[in-house]
mmCIF file of N, CA, C and O in Angstrom:
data_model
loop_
_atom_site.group_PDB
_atom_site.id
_atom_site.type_symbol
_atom_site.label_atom_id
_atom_site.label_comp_id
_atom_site.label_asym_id
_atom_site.label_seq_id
_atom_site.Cartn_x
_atom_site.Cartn_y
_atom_site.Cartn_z
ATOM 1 N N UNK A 1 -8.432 22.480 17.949
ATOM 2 C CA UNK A 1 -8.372 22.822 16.535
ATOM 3 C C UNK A 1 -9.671 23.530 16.149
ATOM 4 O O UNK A 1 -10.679 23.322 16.823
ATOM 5 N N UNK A 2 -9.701 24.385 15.063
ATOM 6 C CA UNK A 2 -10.712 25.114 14.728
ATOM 7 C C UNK A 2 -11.301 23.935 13.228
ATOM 8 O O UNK A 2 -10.563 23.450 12.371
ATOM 9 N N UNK A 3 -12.806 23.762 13.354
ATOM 10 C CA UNK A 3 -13.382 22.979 12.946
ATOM 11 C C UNK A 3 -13.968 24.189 11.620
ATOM 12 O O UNK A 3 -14.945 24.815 12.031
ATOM 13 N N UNK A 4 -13.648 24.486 10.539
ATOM 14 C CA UNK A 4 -14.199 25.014 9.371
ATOM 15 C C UNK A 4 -15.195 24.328 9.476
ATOM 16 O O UNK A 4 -16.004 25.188 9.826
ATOM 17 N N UNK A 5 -15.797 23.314 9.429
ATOM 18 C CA UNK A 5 -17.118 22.680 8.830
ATOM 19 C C UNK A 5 -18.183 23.175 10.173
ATOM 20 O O UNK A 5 -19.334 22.785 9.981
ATOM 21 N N UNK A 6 -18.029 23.812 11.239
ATOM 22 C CA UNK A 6 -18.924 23.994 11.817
ATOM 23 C C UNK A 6 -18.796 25.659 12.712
ATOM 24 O O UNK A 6 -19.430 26.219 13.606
ATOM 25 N N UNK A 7 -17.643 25.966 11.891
ATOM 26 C CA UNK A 7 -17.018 27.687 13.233
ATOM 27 C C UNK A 7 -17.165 26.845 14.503
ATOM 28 O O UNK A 7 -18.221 27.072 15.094
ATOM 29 N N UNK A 8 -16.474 26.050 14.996
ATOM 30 C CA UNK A 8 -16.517 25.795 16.470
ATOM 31 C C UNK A 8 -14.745 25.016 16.826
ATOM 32 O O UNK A 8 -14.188 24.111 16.205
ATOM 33 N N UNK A 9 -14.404 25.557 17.661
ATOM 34 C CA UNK A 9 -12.781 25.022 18.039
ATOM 35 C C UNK A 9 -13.438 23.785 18.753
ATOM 36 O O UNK A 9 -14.498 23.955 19.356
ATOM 37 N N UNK A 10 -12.797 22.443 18.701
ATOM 38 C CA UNK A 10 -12.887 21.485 19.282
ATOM 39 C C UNK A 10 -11.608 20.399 19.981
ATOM 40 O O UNK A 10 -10.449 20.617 19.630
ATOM 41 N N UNK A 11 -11.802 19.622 20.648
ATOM 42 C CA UNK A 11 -10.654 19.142 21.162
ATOM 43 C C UNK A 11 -10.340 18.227 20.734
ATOM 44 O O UNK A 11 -10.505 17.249 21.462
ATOM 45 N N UNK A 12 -9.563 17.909 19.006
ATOM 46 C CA UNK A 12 -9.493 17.075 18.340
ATOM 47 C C UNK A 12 -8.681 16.291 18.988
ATOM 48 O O UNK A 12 -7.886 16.491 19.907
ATOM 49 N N UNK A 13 -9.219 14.664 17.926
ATOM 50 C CA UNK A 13 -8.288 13.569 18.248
ATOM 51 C C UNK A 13 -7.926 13.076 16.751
ATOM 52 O O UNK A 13 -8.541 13.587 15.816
ATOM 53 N N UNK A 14 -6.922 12.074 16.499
ATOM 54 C CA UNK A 14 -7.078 11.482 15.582
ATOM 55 C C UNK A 14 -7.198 10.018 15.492
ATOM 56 O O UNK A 14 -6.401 9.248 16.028
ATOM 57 N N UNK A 15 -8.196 9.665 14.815
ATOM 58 C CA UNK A 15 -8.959 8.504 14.802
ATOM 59 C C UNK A 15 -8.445 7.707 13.377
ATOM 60 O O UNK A 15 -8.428 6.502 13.631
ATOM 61 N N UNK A 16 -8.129 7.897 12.332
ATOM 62 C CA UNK A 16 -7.838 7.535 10.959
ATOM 63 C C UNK A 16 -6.414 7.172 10.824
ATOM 64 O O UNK A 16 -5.515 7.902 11.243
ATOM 65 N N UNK A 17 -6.207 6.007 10.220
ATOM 66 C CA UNK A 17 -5.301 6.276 9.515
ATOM 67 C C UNK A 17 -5.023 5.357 7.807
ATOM 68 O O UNK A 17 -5.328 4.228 7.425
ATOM 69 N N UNK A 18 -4.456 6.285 7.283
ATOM 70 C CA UNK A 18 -4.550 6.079 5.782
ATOM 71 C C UNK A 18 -2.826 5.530 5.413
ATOM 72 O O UNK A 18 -1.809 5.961 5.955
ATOM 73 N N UNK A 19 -2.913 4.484 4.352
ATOM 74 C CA UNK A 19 -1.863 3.673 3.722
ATOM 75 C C UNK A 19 -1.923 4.485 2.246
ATOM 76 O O UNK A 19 -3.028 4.904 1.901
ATOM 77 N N UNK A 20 -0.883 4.694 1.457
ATOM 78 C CA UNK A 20 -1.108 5.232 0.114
ATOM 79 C C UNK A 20 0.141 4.359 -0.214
ATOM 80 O O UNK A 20 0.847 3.892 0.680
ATOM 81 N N UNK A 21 0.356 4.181 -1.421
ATOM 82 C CA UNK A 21 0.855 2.829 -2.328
ATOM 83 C C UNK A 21 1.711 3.718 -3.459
ATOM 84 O O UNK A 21 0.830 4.562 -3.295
ATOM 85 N N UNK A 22 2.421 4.204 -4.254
ATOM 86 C CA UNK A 22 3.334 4.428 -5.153
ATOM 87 C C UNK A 22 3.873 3.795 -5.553
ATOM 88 O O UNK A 22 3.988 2.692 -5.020
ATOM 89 N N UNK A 23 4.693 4.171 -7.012
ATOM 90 C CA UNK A 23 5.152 2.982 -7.934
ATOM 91 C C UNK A 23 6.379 2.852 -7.170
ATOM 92 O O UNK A 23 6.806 3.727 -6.417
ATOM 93 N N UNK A 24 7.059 1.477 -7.437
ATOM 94 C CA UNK A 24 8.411 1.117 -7.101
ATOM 95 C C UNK A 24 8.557 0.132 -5.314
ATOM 96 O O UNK A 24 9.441 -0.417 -4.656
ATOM 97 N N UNK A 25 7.242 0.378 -5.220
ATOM 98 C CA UNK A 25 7.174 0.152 -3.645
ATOM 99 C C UNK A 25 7.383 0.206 -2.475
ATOM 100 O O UNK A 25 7.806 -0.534 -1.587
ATOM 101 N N UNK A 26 6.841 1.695 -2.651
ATOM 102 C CA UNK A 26 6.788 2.739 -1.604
ATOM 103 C C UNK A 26 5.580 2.784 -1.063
ATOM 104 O O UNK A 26 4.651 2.805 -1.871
ATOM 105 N N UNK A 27 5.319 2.806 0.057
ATOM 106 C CA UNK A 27 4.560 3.357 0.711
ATOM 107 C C UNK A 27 4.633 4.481 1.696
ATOM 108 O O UNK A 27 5.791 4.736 2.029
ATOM 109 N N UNK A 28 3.652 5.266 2.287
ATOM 110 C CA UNK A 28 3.160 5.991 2.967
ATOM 111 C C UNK A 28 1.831 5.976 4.094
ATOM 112 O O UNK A 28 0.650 5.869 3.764
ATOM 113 N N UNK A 29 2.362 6.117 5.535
ATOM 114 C CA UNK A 29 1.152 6.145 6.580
ATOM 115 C C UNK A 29 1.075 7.875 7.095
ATOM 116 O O UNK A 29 1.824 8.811 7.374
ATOM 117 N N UNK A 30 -0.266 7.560 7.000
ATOM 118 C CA UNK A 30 -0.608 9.252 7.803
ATOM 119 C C UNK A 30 -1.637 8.390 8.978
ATOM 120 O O UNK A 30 -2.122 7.262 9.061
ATOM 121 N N UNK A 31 -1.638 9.603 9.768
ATOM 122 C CA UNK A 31 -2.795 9.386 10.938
ATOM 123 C C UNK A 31 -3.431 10.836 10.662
ATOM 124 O O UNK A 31 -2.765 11.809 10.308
ATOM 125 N N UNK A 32 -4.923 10.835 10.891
ATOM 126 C CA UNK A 32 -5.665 11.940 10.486
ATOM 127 C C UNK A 32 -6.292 12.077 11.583
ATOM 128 O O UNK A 32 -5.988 11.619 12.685
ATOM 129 N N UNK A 33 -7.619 13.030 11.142
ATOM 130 C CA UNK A 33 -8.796 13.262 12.270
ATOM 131 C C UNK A 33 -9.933 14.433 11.747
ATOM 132 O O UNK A 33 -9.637 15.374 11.011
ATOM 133 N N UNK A 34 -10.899 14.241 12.133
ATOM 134 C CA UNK A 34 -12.105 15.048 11.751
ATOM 135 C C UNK A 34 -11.360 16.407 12.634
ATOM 136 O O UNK A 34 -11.103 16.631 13.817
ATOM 137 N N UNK A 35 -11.156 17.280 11.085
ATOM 138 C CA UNK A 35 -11.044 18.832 11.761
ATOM 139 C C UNK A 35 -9.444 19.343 11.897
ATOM 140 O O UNK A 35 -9.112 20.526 11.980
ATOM 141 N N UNK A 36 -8.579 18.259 11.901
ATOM 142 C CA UNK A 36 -7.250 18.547 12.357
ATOM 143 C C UNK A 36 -6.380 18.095 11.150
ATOM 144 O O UNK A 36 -6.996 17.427 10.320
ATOM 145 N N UNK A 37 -5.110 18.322 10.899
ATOM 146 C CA UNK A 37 -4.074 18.061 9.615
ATOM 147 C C UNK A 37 -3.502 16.944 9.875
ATOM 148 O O UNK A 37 -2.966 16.868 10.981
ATOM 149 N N UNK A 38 -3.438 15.813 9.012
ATOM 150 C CA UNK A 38 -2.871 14.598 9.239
ATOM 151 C C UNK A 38 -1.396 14.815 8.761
ATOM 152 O O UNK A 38 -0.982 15.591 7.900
ATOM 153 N N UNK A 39 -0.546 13.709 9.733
ATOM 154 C CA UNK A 39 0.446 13.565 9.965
ATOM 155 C C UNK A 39 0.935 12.643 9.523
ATOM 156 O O UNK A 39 0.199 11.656 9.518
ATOM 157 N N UNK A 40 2.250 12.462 8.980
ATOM 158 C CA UNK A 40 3.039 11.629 7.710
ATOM 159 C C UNK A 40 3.310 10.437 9.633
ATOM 160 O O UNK A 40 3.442 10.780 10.808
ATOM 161 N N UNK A 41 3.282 9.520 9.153
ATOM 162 C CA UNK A 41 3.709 8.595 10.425
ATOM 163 C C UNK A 41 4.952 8.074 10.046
ATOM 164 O O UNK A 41 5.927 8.052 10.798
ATOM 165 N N UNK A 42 4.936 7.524 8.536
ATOM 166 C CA UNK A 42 6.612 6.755 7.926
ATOM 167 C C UNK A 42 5.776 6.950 6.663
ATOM 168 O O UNK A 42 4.688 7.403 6.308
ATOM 169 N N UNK A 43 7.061 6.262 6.090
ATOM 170 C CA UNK A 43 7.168 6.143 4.094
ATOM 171 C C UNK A 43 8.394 4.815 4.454
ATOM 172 O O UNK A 43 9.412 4.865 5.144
ATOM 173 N N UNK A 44 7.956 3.992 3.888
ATOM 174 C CA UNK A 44 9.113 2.871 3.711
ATOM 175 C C UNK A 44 9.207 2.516 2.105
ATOM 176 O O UNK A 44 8.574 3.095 1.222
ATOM 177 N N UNK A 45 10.171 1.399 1.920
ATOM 178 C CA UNK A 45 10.127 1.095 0.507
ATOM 179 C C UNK A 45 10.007 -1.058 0.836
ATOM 180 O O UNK A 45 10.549 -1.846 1.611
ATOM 181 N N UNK A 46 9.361 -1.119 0.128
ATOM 182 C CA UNK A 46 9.240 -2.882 -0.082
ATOM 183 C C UNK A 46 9.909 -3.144 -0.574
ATOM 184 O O UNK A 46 10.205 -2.324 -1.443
ATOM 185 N N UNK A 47 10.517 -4.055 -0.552
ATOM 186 C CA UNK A 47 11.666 -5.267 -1.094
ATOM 187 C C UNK A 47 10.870 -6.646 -1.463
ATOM 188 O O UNK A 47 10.000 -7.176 -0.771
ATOM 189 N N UNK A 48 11.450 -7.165 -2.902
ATOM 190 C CA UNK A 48 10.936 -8.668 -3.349
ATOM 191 C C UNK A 48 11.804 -9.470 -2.177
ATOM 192 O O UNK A 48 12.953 -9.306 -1.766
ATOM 193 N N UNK A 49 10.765 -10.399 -1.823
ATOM 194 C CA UNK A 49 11.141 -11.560 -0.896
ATOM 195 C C UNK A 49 11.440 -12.901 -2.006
ATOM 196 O O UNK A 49 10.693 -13.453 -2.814
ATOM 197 N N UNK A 50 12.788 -13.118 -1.662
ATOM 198 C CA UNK A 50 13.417 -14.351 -2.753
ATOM 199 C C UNK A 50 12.860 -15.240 -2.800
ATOM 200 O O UNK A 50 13.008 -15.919 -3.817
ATOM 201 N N UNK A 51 11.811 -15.779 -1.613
ATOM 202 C CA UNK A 51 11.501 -16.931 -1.150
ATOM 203 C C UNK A 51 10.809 -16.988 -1.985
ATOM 204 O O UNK A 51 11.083 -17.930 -2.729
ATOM 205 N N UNK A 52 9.688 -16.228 -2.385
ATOM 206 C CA UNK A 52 8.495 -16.268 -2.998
ATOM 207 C C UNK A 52 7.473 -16.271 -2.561
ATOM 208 O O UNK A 52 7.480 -15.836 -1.409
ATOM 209 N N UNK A 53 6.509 -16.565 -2.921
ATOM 210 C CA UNK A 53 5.197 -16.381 -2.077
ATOM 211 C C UNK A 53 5.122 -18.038 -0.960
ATOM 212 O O UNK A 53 5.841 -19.023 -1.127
ATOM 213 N N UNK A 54 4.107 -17.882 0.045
ATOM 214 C CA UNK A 54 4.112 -18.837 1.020
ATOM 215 C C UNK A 54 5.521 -19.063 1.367
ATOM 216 O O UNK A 54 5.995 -20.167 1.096
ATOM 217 N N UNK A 55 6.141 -18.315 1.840
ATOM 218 C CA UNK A 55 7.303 -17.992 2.405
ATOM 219 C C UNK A 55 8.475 -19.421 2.551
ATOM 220 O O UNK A 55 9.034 -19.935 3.520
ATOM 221 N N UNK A 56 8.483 -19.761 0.780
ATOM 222 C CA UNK A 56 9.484 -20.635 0.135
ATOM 223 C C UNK A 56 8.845 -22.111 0.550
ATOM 224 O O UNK A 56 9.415 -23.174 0.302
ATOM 225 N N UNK A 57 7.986 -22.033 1.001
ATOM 226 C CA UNK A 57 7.225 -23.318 1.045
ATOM 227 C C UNK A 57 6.539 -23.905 0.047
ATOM 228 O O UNK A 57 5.882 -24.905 0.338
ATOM 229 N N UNK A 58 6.541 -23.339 -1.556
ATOM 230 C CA UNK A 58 5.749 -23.553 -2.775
ATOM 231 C C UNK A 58 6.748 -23.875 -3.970
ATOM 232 O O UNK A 58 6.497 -24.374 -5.067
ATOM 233 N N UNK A 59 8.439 -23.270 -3.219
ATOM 234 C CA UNK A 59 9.225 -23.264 -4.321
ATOM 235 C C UNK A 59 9.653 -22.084 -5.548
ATOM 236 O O UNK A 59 10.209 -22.137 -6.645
ATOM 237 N N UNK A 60 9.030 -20.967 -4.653
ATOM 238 C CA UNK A 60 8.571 -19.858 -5.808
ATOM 239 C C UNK A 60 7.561 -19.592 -6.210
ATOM 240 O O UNK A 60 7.236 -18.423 -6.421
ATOM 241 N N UNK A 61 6.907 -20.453 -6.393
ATOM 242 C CA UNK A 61 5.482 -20.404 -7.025
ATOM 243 C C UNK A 61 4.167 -20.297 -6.207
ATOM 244 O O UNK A 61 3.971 -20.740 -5.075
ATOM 245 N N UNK A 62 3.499 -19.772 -6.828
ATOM 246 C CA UNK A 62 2.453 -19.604 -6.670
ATOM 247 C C UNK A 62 1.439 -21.115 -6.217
ATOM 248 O O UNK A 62 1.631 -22.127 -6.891
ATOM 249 N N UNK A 63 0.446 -21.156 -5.123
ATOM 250 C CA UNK A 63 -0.043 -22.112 -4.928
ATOM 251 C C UNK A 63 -0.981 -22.396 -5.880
ATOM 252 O O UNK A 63 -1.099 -23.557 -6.272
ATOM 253 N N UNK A 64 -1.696 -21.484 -6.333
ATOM 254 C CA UNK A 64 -3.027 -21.700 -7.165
ATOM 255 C C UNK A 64 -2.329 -21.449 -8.764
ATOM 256 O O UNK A 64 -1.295 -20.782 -8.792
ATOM 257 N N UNK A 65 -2.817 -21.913 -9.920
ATOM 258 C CA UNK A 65 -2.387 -21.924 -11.099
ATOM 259 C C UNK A 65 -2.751 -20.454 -11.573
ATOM 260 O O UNK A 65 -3.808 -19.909 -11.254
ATOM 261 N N UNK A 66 -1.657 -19.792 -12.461
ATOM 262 C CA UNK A 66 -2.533 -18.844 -12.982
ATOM 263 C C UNK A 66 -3.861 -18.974 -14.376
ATOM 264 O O UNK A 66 -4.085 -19.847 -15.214
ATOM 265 N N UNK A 67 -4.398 -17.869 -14.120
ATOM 266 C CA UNK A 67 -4.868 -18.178 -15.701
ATOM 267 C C UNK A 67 -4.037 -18.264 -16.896
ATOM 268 O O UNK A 67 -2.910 -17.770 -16.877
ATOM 269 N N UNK A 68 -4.507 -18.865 -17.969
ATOM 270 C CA UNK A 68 -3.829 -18.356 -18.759
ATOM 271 C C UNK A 68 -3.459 -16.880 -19.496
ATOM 272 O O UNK A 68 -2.233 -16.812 -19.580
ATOM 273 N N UNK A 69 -3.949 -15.964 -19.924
ATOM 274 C CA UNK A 69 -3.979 -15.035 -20.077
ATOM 275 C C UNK A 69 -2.973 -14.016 -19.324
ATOM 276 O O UNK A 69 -2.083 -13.292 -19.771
ATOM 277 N N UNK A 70 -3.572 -14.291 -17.677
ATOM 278 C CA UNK A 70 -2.146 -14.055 -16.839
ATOM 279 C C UNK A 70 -0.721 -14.537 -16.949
ATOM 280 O O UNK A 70 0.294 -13.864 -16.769
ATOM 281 N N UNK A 71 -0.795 -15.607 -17.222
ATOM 282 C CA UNK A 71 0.553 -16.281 -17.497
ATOM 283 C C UNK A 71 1.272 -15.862 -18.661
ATOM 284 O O UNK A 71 2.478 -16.101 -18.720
ATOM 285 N N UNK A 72 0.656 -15.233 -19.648
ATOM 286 C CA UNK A 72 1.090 -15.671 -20.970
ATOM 287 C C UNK A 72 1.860 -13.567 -20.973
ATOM 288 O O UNK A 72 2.684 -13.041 -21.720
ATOM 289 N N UNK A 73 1.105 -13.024 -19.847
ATOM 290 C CA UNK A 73 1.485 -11.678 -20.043
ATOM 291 C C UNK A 73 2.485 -11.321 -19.181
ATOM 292 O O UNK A 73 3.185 -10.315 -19.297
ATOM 293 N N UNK A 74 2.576 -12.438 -18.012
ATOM 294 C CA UNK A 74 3.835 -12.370 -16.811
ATOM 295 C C UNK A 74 5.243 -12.781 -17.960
ATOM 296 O O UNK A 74 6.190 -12.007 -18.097
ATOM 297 N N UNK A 75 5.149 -13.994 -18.633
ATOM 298 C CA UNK A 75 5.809 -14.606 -19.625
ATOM 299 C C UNK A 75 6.469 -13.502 -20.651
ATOM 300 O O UNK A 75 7.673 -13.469 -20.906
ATOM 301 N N UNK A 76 5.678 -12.775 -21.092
ATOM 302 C CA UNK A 76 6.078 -11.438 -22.120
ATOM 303 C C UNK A 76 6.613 -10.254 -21.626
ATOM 304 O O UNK A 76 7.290 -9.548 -22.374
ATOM 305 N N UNK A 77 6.389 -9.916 -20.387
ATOM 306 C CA UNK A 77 6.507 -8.389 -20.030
ATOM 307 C C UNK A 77 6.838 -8.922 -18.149
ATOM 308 O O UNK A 77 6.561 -8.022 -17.356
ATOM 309 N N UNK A 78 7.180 -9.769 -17.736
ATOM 310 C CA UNK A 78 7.307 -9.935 -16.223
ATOM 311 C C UNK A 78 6.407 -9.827 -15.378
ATOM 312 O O UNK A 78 5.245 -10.231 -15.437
ATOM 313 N N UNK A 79 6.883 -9.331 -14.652
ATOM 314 C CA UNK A 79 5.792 -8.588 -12.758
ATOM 315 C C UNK A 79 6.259 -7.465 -13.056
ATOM 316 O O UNK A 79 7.398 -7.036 -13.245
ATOM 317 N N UNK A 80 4.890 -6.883 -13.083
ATOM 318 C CA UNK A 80 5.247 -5.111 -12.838
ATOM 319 C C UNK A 80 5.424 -4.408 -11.914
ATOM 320 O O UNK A 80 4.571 -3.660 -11.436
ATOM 321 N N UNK A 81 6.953 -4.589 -11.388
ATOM 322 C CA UNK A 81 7.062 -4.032 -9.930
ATOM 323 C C UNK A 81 6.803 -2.583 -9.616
ATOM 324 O O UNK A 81 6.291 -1.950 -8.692
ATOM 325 N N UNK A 82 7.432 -2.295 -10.898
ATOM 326 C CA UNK A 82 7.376 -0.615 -10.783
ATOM 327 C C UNK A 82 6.212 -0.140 -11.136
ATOM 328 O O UNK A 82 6.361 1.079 -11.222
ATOM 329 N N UNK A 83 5.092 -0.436 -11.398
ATOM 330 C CA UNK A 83 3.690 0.103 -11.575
ATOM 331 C C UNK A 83 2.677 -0.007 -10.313
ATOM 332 O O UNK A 83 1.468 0.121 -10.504
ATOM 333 N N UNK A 84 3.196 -0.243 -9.036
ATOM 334 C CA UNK A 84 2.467 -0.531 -8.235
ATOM 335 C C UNK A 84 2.232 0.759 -7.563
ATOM 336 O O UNK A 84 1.460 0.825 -6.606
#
């Protein structure tokens, strides 16, 4: 690959790779590299797990209490799945 940051062709590798997050819960993997164009690896979509957190061993719930403040805004407006 030709290296702009230095005029010199080199025998790239790619060393990186990057996670990116979108609303609805989607994601995206690339693999990159100093000098060369990164490459989409997948895009999947997340799914809510019914169990809940600690994988139905809590009952749904959460192990640690929330705050209040947190609670009182999950209570009014839900989990914001789609803002993630």
């Amino acid at each position: 690959a030709f290296c702009a940051a230095d005029a010199k062709w080199i025998t790239g590798y790619r060393k990186g790779v990057t996670v990116g997050l979108a609303p609805g819960g989607i994601a995206k993997v690339w693999i990159s590299g100093p000098c060369v164009s990164p490459i989409e690896v997948t895009r999947v979509q997340g799914e809510v797990v019914k169990e809940g957190p600690s994988g139905g061993q809590t009952n749904g719930k959460y192990a640690l209490p929330l705050e209040p403040e947190t609670k009182a805004y999950i209570e009014k407006y839900g989990v914001p799945y789609g803002s993630w």
